[in-house]
Coordinates of C-alpha atoms in Angstrom, one line a residue:
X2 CA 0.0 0.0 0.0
X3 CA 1.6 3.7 -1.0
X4 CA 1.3 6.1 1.7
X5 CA -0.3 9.2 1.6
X6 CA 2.8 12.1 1.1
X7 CA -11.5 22.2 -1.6
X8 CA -14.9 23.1 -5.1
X9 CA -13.9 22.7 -8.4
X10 CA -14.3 26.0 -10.5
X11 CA -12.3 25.1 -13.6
X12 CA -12.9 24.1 -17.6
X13 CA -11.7 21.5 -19.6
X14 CA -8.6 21.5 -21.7
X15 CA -10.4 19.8 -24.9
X16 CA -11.6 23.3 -25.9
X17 CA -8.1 24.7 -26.1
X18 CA -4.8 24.1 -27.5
X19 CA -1.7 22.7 -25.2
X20 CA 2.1 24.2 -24.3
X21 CA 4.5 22.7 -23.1
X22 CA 6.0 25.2 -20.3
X23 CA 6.0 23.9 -17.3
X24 CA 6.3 26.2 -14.7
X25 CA 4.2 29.5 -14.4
X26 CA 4.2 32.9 -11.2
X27 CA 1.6 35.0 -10.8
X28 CA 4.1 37.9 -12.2
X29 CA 4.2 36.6 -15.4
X30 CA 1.7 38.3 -17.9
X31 CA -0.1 36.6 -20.7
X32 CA 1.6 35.5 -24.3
X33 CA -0.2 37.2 -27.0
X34 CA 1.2 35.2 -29.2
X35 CA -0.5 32.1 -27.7
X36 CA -4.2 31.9 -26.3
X37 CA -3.7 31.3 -23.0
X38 CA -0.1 30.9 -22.0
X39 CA 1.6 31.7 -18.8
X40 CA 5.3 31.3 -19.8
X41 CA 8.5 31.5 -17.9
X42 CA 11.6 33.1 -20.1
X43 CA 13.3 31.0 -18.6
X44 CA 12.1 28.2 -20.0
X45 CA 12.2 27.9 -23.9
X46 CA 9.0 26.6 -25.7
X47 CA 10.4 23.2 -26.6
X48 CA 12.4 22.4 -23.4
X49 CA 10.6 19.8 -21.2
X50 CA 11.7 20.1 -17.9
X51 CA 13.9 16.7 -16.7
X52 CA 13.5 14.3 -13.5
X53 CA 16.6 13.5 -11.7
X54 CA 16.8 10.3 -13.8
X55 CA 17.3 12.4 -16.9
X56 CA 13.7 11.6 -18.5
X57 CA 11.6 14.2 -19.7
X58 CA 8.6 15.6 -17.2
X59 CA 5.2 14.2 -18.8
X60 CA 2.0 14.1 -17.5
X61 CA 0.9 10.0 -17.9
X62 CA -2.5 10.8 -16.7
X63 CA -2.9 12.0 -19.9
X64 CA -3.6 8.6 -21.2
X65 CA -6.2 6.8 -20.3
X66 CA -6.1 4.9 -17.0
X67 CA -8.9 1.9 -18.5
X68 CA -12.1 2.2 -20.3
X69 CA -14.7 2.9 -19.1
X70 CA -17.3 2.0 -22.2
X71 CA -15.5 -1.4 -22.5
X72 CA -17.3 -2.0 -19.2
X73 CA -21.1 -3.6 -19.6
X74 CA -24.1 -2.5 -17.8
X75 CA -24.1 -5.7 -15.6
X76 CA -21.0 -5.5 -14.6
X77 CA -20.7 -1.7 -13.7
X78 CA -24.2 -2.2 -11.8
X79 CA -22.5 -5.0 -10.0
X80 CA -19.7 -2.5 -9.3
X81 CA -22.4 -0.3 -8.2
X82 CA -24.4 -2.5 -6.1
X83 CA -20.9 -3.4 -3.7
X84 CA -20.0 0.1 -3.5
X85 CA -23.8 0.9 -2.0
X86 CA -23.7 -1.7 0.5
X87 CA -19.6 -1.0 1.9
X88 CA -20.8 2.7 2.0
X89 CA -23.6 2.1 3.9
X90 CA -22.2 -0.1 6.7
X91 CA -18.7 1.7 6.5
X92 CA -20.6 5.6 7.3
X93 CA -19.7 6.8 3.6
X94 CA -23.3 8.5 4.2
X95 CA -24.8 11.8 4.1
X96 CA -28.0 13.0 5.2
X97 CA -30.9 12.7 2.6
X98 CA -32.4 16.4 1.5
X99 CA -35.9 14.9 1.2
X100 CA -36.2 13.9 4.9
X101 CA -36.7 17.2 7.2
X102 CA -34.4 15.8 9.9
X103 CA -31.6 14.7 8.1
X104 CA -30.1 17.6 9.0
X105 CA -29.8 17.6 12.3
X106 CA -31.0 14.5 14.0
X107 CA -28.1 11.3 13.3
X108 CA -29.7 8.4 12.1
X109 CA -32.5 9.9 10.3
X110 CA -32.8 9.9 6.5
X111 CA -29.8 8.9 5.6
X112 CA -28.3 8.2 1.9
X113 CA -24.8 7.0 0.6
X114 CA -22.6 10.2 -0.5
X115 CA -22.0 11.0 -4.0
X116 CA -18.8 8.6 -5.4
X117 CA -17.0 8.3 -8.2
X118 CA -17.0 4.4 -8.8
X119 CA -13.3 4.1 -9.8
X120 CA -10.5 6.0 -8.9
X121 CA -9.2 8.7 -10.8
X122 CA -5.2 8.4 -12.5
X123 CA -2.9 10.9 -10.9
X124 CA 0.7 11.5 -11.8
X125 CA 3.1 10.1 -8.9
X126 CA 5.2 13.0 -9.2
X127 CA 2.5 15.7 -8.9
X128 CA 1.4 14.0 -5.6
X129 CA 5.0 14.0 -4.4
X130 CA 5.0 17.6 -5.2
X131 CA 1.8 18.6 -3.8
X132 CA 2.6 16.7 -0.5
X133 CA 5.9 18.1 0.2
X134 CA 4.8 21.9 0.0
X135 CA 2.4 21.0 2.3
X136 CA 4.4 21.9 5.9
X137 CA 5.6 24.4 4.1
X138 CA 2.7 26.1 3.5
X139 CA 1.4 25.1 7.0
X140 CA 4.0 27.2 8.7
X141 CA 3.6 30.2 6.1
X142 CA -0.4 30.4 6.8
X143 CA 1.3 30.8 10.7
X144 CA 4.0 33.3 9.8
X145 CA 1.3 35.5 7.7
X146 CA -1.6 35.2 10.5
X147 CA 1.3 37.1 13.0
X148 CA 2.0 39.7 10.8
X149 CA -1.7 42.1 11.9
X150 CA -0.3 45.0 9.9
X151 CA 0.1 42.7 7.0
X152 CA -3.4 41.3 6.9
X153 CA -5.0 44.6 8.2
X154 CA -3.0 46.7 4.9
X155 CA -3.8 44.3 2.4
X156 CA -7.8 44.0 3.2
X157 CA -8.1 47.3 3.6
X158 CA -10.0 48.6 0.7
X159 CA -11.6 44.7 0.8
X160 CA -12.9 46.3 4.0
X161 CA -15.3 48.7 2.3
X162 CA -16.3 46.9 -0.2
X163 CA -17.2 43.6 1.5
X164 CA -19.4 44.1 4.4
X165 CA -18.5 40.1 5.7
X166 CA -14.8 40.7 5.4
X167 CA -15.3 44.0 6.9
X168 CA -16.8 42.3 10.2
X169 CA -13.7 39.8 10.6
X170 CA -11.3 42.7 10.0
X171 CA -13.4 44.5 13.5
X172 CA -13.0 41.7 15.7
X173 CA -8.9 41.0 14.3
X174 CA -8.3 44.7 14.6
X175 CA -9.8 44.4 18.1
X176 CA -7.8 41.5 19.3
X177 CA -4.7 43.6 18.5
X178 CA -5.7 46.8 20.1
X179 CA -5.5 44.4 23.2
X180 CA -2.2 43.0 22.6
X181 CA -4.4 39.9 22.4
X182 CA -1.7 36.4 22.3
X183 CA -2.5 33.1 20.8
X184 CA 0.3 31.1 22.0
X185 CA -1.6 27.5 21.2
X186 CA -2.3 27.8 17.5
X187 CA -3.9 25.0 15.6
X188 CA -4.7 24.9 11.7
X189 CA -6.4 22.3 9.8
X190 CA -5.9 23.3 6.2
X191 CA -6.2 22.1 2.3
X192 CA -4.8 23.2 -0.2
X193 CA -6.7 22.6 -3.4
X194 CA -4.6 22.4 -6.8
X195 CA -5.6 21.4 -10.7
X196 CA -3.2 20.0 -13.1
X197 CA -3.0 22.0 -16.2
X198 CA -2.3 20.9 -19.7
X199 CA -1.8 24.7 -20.9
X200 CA 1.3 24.8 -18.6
X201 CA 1.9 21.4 -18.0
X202 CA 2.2 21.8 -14.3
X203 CA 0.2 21.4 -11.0
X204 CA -1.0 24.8 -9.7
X205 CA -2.7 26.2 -6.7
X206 CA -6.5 27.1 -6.9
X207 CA -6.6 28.0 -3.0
X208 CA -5.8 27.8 0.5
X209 CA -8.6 26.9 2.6
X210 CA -7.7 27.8 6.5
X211 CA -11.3 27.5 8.1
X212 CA -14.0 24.4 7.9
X213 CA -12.1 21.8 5.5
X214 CA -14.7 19.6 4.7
X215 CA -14.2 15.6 4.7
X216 CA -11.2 14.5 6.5
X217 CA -13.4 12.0 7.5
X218 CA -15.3 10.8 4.1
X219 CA -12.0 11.3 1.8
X220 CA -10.4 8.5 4.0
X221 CA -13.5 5.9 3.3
X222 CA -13.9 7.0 -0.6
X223 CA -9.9 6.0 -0.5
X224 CA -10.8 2.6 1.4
X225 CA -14.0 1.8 -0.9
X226 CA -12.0 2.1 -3.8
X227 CA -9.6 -0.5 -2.4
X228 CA -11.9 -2.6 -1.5
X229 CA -13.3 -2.9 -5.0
X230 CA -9.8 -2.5 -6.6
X231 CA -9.2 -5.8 -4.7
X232 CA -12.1 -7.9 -5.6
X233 CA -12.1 -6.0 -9.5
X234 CA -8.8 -5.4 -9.9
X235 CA -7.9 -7.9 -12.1
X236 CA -10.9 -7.3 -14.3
X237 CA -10.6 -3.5 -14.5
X238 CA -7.0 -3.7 -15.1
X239 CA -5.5 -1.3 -12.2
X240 CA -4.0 -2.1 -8.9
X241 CA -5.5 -1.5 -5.4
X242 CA -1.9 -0.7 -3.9
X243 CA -1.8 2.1 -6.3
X244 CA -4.5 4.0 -4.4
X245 CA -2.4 6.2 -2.1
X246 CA -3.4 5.1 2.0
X247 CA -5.7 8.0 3.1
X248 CA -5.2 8.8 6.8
X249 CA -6.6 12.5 7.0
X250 CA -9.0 11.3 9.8
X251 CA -6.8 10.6 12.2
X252 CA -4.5 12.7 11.4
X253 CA -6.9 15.7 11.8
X254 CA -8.2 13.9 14.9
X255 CA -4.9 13.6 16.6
X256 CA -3.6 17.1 15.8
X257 CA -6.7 18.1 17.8
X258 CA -6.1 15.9 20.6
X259 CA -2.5 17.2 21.2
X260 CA -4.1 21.1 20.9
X261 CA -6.3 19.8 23.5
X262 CA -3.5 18.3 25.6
X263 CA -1.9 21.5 25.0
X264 CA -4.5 23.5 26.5
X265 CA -3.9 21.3 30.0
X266 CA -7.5 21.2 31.4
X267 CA -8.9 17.7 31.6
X268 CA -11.8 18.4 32.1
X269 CA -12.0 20.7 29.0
X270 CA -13.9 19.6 26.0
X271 CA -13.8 19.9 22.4
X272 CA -16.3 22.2 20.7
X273 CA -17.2 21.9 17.0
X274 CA -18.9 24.9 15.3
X275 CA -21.9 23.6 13.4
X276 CA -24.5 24.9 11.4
X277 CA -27.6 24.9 12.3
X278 CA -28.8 22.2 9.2
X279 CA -26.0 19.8 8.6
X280 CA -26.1 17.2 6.0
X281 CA -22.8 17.0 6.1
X282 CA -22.8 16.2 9.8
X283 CA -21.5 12.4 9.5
X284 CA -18.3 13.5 8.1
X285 CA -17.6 15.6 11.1
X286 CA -18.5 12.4 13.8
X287 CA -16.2 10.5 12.1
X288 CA -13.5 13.3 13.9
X289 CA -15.3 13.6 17.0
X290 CA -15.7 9.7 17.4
X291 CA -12.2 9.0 17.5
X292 CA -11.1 11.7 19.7
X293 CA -13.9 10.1 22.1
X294 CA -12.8 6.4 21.6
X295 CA -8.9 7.2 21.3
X296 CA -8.1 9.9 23.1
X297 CA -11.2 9.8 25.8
X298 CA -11.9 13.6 24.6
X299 CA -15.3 14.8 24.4
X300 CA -16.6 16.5 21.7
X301 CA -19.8 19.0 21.6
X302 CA -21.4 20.7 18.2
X303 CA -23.3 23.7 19.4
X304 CA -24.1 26.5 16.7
X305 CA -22.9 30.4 17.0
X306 CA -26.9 31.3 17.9
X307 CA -26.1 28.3 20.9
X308 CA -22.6 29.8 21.6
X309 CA -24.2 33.6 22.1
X310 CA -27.0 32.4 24.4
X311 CA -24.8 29.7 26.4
X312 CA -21.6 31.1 26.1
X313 CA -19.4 33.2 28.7
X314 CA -15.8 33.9 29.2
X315 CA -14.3 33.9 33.1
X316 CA -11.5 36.0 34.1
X317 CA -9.0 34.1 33.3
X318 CA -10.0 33.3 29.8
X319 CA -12.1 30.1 30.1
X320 CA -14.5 29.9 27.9
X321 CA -17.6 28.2 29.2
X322 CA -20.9 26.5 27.1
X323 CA -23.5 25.3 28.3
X324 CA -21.8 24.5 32.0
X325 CA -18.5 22.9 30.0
X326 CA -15.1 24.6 30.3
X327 CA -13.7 24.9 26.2
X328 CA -10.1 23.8 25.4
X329 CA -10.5 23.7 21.4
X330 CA -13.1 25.8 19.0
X331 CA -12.9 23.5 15.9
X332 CA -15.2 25.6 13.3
X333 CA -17.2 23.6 10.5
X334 CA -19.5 26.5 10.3
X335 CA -18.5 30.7 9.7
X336 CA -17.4 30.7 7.3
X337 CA -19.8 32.6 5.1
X338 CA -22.4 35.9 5.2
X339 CA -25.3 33.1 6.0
X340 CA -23.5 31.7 8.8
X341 CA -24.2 34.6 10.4
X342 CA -28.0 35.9 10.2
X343 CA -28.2 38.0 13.0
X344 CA -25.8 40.2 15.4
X345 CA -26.3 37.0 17.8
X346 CA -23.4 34.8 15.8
X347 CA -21.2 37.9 15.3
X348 CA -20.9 38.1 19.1
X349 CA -20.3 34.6 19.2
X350 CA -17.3 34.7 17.5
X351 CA -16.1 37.2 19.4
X352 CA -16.7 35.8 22.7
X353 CA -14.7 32.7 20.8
X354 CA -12.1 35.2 19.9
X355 CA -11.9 37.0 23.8
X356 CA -11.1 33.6 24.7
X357 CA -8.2 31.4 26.2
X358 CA -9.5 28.4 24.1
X359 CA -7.4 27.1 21.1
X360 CA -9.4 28.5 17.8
X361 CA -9.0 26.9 14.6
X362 CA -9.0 28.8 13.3
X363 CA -7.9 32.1 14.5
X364 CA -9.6 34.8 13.4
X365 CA -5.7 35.7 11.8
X366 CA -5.7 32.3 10.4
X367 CA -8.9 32.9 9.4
X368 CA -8.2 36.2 7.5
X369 CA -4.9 34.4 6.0
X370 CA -7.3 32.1 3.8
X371 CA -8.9 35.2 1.8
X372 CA -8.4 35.1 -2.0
X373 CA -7.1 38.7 -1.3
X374 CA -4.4 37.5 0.8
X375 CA -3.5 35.0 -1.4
X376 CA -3.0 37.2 -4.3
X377 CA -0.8 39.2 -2.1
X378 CA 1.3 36.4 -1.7
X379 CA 1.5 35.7 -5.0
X380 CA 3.1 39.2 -5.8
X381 CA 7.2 39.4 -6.2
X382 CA 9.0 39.7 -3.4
X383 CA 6.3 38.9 -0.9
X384 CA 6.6 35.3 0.1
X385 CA 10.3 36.6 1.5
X386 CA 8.5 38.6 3.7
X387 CA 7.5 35.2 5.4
X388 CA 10.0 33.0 4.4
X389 CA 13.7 32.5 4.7
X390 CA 14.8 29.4 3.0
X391 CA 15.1 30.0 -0.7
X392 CA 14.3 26.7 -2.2
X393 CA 10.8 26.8 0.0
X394 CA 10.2 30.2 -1.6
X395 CA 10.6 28.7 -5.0
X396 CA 8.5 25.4 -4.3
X397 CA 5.6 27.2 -3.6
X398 CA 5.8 29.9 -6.2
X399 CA 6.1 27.2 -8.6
X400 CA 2.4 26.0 -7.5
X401 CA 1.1 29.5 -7.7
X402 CA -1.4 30.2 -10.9
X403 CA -2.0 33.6 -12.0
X404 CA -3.0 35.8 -9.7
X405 CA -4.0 39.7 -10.3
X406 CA -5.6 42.3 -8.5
X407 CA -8.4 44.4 -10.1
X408 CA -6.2 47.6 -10.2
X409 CA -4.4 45.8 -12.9
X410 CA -5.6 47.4 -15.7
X411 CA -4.0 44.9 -18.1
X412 CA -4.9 42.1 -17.0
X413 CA -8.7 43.5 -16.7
X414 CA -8.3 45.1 -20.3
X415 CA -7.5 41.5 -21.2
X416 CA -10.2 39.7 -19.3
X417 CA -12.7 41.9 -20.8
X418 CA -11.5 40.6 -24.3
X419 CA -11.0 36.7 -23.3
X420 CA -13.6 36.6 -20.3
X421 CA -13.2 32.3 -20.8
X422 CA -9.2 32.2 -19.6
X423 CA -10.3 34.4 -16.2
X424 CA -12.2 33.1 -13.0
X425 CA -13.2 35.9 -11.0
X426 CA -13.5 35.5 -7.3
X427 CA -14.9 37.5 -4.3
X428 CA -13.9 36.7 -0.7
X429 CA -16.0 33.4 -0.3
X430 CA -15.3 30.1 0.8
X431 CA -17.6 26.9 -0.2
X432 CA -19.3 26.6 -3.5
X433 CA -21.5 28.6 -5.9
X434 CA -19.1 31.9 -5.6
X435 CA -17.1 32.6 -8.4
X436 CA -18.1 33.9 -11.9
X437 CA -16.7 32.5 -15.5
X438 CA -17.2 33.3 -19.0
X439 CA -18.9 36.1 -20.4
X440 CA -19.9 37.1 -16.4
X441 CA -16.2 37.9 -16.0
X442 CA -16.7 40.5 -18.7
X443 CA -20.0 42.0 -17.4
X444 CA -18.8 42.6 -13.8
X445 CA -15.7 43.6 -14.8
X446 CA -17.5 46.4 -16.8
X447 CA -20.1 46.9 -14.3
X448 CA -17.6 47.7 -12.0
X449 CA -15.9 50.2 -14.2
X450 CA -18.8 52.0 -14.6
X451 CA -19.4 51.7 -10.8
X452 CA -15.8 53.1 -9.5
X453 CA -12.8 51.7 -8.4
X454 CA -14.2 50.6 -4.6
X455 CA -15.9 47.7 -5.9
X456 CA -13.0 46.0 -7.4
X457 CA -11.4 45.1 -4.1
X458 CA -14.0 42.6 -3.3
X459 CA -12.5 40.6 -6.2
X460 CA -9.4 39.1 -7.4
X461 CA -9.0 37.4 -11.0
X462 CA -7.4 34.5 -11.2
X463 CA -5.8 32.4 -14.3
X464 CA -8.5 29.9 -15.2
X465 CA -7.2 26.5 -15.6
X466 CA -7.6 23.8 -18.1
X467 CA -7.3 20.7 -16.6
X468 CA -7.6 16.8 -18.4
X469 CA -10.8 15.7 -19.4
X470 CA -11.5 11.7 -18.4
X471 CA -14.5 9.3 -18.9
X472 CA -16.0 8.6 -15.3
X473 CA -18.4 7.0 -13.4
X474 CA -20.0 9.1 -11.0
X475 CA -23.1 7.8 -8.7
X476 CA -25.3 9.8 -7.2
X477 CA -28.8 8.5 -5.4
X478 CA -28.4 4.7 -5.8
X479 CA -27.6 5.3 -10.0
X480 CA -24.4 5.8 -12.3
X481 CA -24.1 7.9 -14.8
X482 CA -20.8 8.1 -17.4
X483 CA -19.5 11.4 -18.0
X484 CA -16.3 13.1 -18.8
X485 CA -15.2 14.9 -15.8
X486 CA -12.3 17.0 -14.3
X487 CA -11.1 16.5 -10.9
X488 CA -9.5 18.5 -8.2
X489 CA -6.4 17.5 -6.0
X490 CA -7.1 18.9 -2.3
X491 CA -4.3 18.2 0.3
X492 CA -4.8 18.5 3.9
X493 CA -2.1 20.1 6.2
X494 CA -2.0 19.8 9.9
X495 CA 0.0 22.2 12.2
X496 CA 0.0 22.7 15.7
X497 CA 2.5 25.3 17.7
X498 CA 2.7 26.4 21.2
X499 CA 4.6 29.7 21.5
X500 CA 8.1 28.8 20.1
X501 CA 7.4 24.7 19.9
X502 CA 6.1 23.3 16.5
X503 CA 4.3 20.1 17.8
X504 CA 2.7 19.2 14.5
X505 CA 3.1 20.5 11.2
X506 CA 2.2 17.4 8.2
X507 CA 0.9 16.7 5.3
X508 CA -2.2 15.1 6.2
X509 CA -3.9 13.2 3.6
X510 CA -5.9 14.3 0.6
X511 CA -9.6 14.9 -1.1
X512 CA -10.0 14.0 -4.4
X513 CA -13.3 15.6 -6.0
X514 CA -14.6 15.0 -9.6
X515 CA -17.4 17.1 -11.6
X516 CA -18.9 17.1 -14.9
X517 CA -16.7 18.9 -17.1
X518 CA -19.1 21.1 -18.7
X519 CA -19.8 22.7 -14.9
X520 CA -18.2 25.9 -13.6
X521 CA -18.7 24.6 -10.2
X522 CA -17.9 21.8 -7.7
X523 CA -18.6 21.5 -4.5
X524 CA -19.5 18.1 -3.5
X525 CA -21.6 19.5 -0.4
X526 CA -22.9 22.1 -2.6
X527 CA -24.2 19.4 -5.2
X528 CA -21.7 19.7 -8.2
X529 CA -19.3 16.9 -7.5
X530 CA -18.8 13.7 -5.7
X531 CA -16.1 12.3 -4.0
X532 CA -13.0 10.6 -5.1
X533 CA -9.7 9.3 -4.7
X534 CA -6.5 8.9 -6.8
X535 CA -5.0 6.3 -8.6
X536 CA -0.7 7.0 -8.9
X537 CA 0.6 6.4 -12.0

């Protein structure tokens, strides 16, 4: 078995012609001589970049892993059929949208979650790549979130044009009026890339610092594809060891426990931000079920309303709810405006943030995650701000996609011409946020005519055109072929108190797949379903 080393927004490369570069930084403008090419200088046109062995770099997964239409209908509903029944008595489940209560009592209408059948190919040396930036960009999430004046400059015309950024920016600005310390810091990250056949690379779509959804269903999608690798294997033509070992649910769950140990109160429990309507909800358990069985830690899921009206914070910084002393804050919910409908949530979090109790995030951490912020880091000259060791700098700037600010007048000039090779993207994390195609164009000339303040509630980013693949994706009990793209997301695990780094891992991956023909993908959201990788 090989080891283990966020919603898909992206088009297809079938529509669009190939390059070989292979590397590409957000400082690099567009080739008018090509269509869409982000090109180093560096780097002429018919190099390909070498391994260590000598070989030229290629992406294999541009060949096709097996067929899927050599498979018949009897046997892929067989395939089917075992994959229904090992998600249904392995927890692979989410709740059913149909059934009021599915989304908040356990137990009650419940459905399998939305799979791919097989595996999807993934180059082995893209994985390697993608896993060891990982810690690296764990402790540059931590060196960033220190910096107030940092985060507080670069937001601050976001501030005025996004009332939900604006709030977060109050209750951060607060914290440092008061000099206020987080010496315990935990983040549970994922970083989410696409490979590109444009520039024949792996690149960054985002950071995701707050609410990473399933740790705990990417590690069964992994084992369920095993499982049928092992009894199909030989039929389908691909090897079960070649599904990378998934162990993001421990991995998350332990990180937590040694915040919590951290935090040196045993009586202290774990509290996990919720929403108030969680379908989701059995992908968080699977966290809180083994910090109850292997680390004797319990968990509580109360929502920011619940936190405001049970909520207090002693003198010393305890934070109490509902009778029970707080060591760890583990958000799956705040993440957006509707996580907070009222002033009730708002002083939730700040209570949270007043506290003594380990937040993950922070609200710094928090802030870190922003597409604004990551745009700043993208600029020249920035990640050295952060980062000393030069050959770290230069991993992760060879991740980055393009990345512009709206003030670039350029790069807007030249999205309003080719709207289809921009993604723009406000301050928003989960699905159903961005805008593509000929929207690019009409909010980017909507703004114009609106003034300048709007544009920093938006970045653009280079839109990326990734491998199309035939796929089986089942949804409801039924499959349904389709070509599909699929997104890499790594998790990343880091845990520091004051000077001590006590954790800081790559800790397994999500792989999500989506129709190709759809701008988004959110598996929670209802574009995409879950997946896992086949190394090749």
């Amino acid at each position: 078995m090989i080891s283990g080393c966020s919603s898909l927004s992206y088009f297809s490369s079938t529509c669009i012609t190939g390059a070989s570069v292979f590397t590409c930084s957000s400082s690099l403008k567009l080739n008018p001589r090509r269509r869409f090419l982000f090109q180093n200088p560096r780097i002429q046109r018919n190099q390909e970049p070498l391994l260590r062995s000598g070989r030229p770099l290629v992406m294999e997964s541009h060949k096709p892993m097996f067929d899927v239409d050599k498979f018949d209908d009897e046997f892929v509903q067989k395939l089917v059929y075992d994959a229904l029944v090992w998600s249904s008595l392995h927890g692979l489940v989410v709740g059913d949208k149909t059934y009021q209560k599915s989304g908040n009592v356990p137990g009650v209408g419940m459905m399998h979650a939305p799979i791919s059948l097989l595996p999807t190919a993934f180059p082995e040396i893209y994985w390697n790549r993608a896993c060891d930036v990982t810690p690296i960009f764990n402790e540059l999430i931590d060196r960033v979130s220190l910096d107030g004046k940092f985060l507080q400059d670069s937001l601050s015309r976001t501030k005025k044009a996004d009332i939900f950024t604006s709030r977060l920016l109050d209750i951060h600005s607060k914290m440092l009026e008061r000099n206020k310390k987080e010496d315990i810091r935990l983040g549970l990250h994922r970083f989410d890339y696409m490979l590109d056949e444009e520039t024949n690379s792996i690149l960054q779509i985002e950071m995701n610092t707050i609410a990473c959804s399933f740790p705990g269903h990417s590690r069964l999608v992994s084992e369920l594809h095993q499982t049928l690798l092992r009894s199909y294997g030989d039929q389908i033509g691909i090897d079960s060891e070649r599904v990378p070992r998934n162990t993001s649910t421990g991995q998350f769950a332990d990180a937590m426990a040694k915040a919590w140990l951290e935090y040196n109160n045993p009586r202290a429990v774990v509290m996990v931000i919720v929403q108030a309507e969680e379908r989701n909800m059995y992908d968080q358990h699977w966290l809180s079920s083994i910090l109850r069985e292997k680390h004797n830690i319990v968990a509580i899921r109360k929502t920011l309303a619940e936190v405001e009206k049970e909520g207090s914070v002693q003198e010393d910084g305890t934070l109490i709810v509902g009778g029970q002393a707080v060591a760890v804050v583990y958000f799956r919910s705040g993440y957006t405006p509707n996580d907070h409908p009222s002033e009730s949530e708002w002083n939730a979090r700040m209570l949270i943030e007043e506290s003594s109790a380990v937040k993950c995030p922070t609200i710094a951490y928090h802030l870190t995650g922003t597409k604004k912020i990551q745009q700043e880091l993208a600029k020249p000259g920035v990640l050295e701000r952060f980062l000393d060791n030069k050959e770290d700098i230069a991993k992760l700037r060879k991740c980055f996609a393009g990345l512009w600010s709206l003030d670039d007048q350029e790069i807007v000039k030249q999205a309003i011409e080719k709207p289809g090779l921009f993604v723009m993207k406000p301050q928003r994390e989960g699905g159903g946020n961005n805008i593509y195609g000929d929207d690019v164009r009409d909010n980017l000339l909507r703004l114009q005519k609106e003034g300048v303040d709007g544009n920093s509630a938006y970045i653009l980013m280079q839109r990326i055109f990734p491998k199309v693949s035939n796929t089986f994706m089942v949804r409801e009990g039924a499959y349904h072929k389709s070509q599909a793209i699929s997104e890499l997301g790594v998790y990343g695990a880091y845990l520091r108190n004051k000077d001590k780094v006590i954790v800081n891992e790559q800790s397994g991956y999500l792989m999500r797949t989506k129709i190709s023909s759809s701008d988004e993908g959110g598996v929670a959201a209802g574009f995409g379903v879950l997946d896992s990788i086949y190394l090749n």
